[in-house]
């Protein structure tokens, strides 16, 4: 998919999310996730991609960076989109505790 759509931010973001948060350790790669999330962010800077960037930071042990990114998202959102805001706050709390996020 990346070869077919080299400028498709959603593809980069989805793969980065999987590599950062997969519950199966063999499929995780924080370094690759970080690189892909940064590429996605260059193409489309939005909250969901920033969330993935934070997850990648957490996966490589950069929890301070993960917290900083999540705080940026929450500030950007203000009081809008309560459902996603709730999810982002859960991610923020995990990173504050020094825990990477894991998918289900």
PDB file of C-alpha atoms in Angstrom:
ATOM      1  CA  UNK A   1       0.000   0.000   0.000  1.00  0.00           C
ATOM      2  CA  UNK A   2       2.863   2.385   0.718  1.00  0.00           C
ATOM      3  CA  UNK A   3       4.344   1.792  -2.727  1.00  0.00           C
ATOM      4  CA  UNK A   4       0.976   2.315  -4.413  1.00  0.00           C
ATOM      5  CA  UNK A   5       0.225   5.497  -2.442  1.00  0.00           C
ATOM      6  CA  UNK A   6       3.525   7.055  -1.324  1.00  0.00           C
ATOM      7  CA  UNK A   7       1.824  10.318  -0.326  1.00  0.00           C
ATOM      8  CA  UNK A   8      -1.195   8.764   1.371  1.00  0.00           C
ATOM      9  CA  UNK A   9      -0.940   9.887   5.009  1.00  0.00           C
ATOM     10  CA  UNK A  10      -3.623   7.496   6.271  1.00  0.00           C
ATOM     11  CA  UNK A  11      -1.604   4.507   5.067  1.00  0.00           C
ATOM     12  CA  UNK A  12       1.532   5.694   6.849  1.00  0.00           C
ATOM     13  CA  UNK A  13      -0.481   6.482   9.956  1.00  0.00           C
ATOM     14  CA  UNK A  14      -2.265   3.126  10.101  1.00  0.00           C
ATOM     15  CA  UNK A  15       0.944   1.148   9.682  1.00  0.00           C
ATOM     16  CA  UNK A  16       2.711   3.320  12.267  1.00  0.00           C
ATOM     17  CA  UNK A  17      -0.155   2.744  14.732  1.00  0.00           C
ATOM     18  CA  UNK A  18       0.072  -1.012  14.237  1.00  0.00           C
ATOM     19  CA  UNK A  19       3.854  -1.026  14.669  1.00  0.00           C
ATOM     20  CA  UNK A  20       3.631   1.105  17.825  1.00  0.00           C
ATOM     21  CA  UNK A  21       0.652  -0.479  19.583  1.00  0.00           C
ATOM     22  CA  UNK A  22       0.250  -4.075  18.418  1.00  0.00           C
ATOM     23  CA  UNK A  23      -0.307  -6.399  21.391  1.00  0.00           C
ATOM     24  CA  UNK A  24       1.914  -9.015  19.707  1.00  0.00           C
ATOM     25  CA  UNK A  25       5.528  -8.002  20.476  1.00  0.00           C
ATOM     26  CA  UNK A  26       6.948  -9.564  17.310  1.00  0.00           C
ATOM     27  CA  UNK A  27       4.932  -7.135  15.185  1.00  0.00           C
ATOM     28  CA  UNK A  28       5.977  -3.992  17.035  1.00  0.00           C
ATOM     29  CA  UNK A  29       8.765  -1.700  15.891  1.00  0.00           C
ATOM     30  CA  UNK A  30       8.859   1.659  17.602  1.00  0.00           C
ATOM     31  CA  UNK A  31      11.644   2.991  15.384  1.00  0.00           C
ATOM     32  CA  UNK A  32       9.731   2.202  12.175  1.00  0.00           C
ATOM     33  CA  UNK A  33       6.509   3.504  13.731  1.00  0.00           C
ATOM     34  CA  UNK A  34       8.181   6.776  14.612  1.00  0.00           C
ATOM     35  CA  UNK A  35       9.542   7.221  11.087  1.00  0.00           C
ATOM     36  CA  UNK A  36       6.163   6.454   9.477  1.00  0.00           C
ATOM     37  CA  UNK A  37       4.231   8.697  11.886  1.00  0.00           C
ATOM     38  CA  UNK A  38       6.592  11.582  11.164  1.00  0.00           C
ATOM     39  CA  UNK A  39       6.068  11.052   7.416  1.00  0.00           C
ATOM     40  CA  UNK A  40       2.283  10.986   7.872  1.00  0.00           C
ATOM     41  CA  UNK A  41       2.460  14.158   9.953  1.00  0.00           C
ATOM     42  CA  UNK A  42       4.391  15.924   7.174  1.00  0.00           C
ATOM     43  CA  UNK A  43       1.563  15.074   4.777  1.00  0.00           C
ATOM     44  CA  UNK A  44      -1.445  15.719   7.033  1.00  0.00           C
ATOM     45  CA  UNK A  45      -0.913  17.281  10.452  1.00  0.00           C
ATOM     46  CA  UNK A  46      -4.009  16.268  12.418  1.00  0.00           C
ATOM     47  CA  UNK A  47      -4.898  14.928  15.854  1.00  0.00           C
ATOM     48  CA  UNK A  48      -5.103  11.253  14.904  1.00  0.00           C
ATOM     49  CA  UNK A  49      -1.638  11.334  13.363  1.00  0.00           C
ATOM     50  CA  UNK A  50      -0.260  13.186  16.379  1.00  0.00           C
ATOM     51  CA  UNK A  51      -1.813  10.459  18.536  1.00  0.00           C
ATOM     52  CA  UNK A  52       0.093   7.862  16.523  1.00  0.00           C
ATOM     53  CA  UNK A  53       3.293   9.885  16.866  1.00  0.00           C
ATOM     54  CA  UNK A  54       2.819   9.911  20.642  1.00  0.00           C
ATOM     55  CA  UNK A  55       2.255   6.140  20.651  1.00  0.00           C
ATOM     56  CA  UNK A  56       5.479   5.677  18.672  1.00  0.00           C
ATOM     57  CA  UNK A  57       7.391   7.901  21.101  1.00  0.00           C
ATOM     58  CA  UNK A  58       6.051   5.831  23.988  1.00  0.00           C
ATOM     59  CA  UNK A  59       7.003   2.583  22.265  1.00  0.00           C
ATOM     60  CA  UNK A  60      10.639   3.721  22.047  1.00  0.00           C
ATOM     61  CA  UNK A  61      10.585   4.901  25.663  1.00  0.00           C
ATOM     62  CA  UNK A  62      10.315   8.642  24.965  1.00  0.00           C
ATOM     63  CA  UNK A  63       7.430   9.173  27.347  1.00  0.00           C
ATOM     64  CA  UNK A  64       8.097  12.892  27.879  1.00  0.00           C
ATOM     65  CA  UNK A  65       7.755  13.454  24.136  1.00  0.00           C
ATOM     66  CA  UNK A  66       4.602  11.307  24.080  1.00  0.00           C
ATOM     67  CA  UNK A  67       3.082  13.357  26.911  1.00  0.00           C
ATOM     68  CA  UNK A  68       4.012  16.633  25.203  1.00  0.00           C
ATOM     69  CA  UNK A  69       2.353  15.539  21.940  1.00  0.00           C
ATOM     70  CA  UNK A  70      -0.806  14.344  23.711  1.00  0.00           C
ATOM     71  CA  UNK A  71      -1.080  17.620  25.623  1.00  0.00           C
ATOM     72  CA  UNK A  72      -0.794  19.448  22.290  1.00  0.00           C
ATOM     73  CA  UNK A  73      -3.673  17.385  20.869  1.00  0.00           C
ATOM     74  CA  UNK A  74      -5.889  18.017  23.882  1.00  0.00           C
ATOM     75  CA  UNK A  75      -5.168  21.756  23.723  1.00  0.00           C
ATOM     76  CA  UNK A  76      -5.923  21.792  19.968  1.00  0.00           C
ATOM     77  CA  UNK A  77      -9.254  20.040  20.488  1.00  0.00           C
ATOM     78  CA  UNK A  78     -10.554  22.253  23.266  1.00  0.00           C
ATOM     79  CA  UNK A  79     -13.972  20.927  24.284  1.00  0.00           C
ATOM     80  CA  UNK A  80     -14.878  19.493  20.877  1.00  0.00           C
ATOM     81  CA  UNK A  81     -15.242  15.816  19.971  1.00  0.00           C
ATOM     82  CA  UNK A  82     -15.783  14.425  23.461  1.00  0.00           C
ATOM     83  CA  UNK A  83     -15.392  10.783  22.379  1.00  0.00           C
ATOM     84  CA  UNK A  84     -11.924  11.226  20.879  1.00  0.00           C
ATOM     85  CA  UNK A  85     -10.922  13.593  23.667  1.00  0.00           C
ATOM     86  CA  UNK A  86     -11.703  10.849  26.179  1.00  0.00           C
ATOM     87  CA  UNK A  87      -9.540   8.375  24.238  1.00  0.00           C
ATOM     88  CA  UNK A  88      -6.677  10.853  23.977  1.00  0.00           C
ATOM     89  CA  UNK A  89      -6.806  11.483  27.726  1.00  0.00           C
ATOM     90  CA  UNK A  90      -6.508   7.719  28.342  1.00  0.00           C
ATOM     91  CA  UNK A  91      -3.439   7.627  26.110  1.00  0.00           C
ATOM     92  CA  UNK A  92      -1.990  10.656  27.924  1.00  0.00           C
ATOM     93  CA  UNK A  93      -2.480   9.011  31.316  1.00  0.00           C
ATOM     94  CA  UNK A  94      -0.751   5.816  30.161  1.00  0.00           C
ATOM     95  CA  UNK A  95       2.256   7.780  28.920  1.00  0.00           C
ATOM     96  CA  UNK A  96       2.422   9.777  32.160  1.00  0.00           C
ATOM     97  CA  UNK A  97       2.662   6.412  33.937  1.00  0.00           C
ATOM     98  CA  UNK A  98       5.476   5.314  31.622  1.00  0.00           C
ATOM     99  CA  UNK A  99       3.345   2.751  29.804  1.00  0.00           C
ATOM    100  CA  UNK A 100       3.162   2.372  26.027  1.00  0.00           C
ATOM    101  CA  UNK A 101      -0.319   2.054  24.538  1.00  0.00           C
ATOM    102  CA  UNK A 102      -1.426  -1.396  23.428  1.00  0.00           C
ATOM    103  CA  UNK A 103      -4.189  -2.178  20.968  1.00  0.00           C
ATOM    104  CA  UNK A 104      -6.682  -4.947  21.528  1.00  0.00           C
TER     105      UNK A 104
END
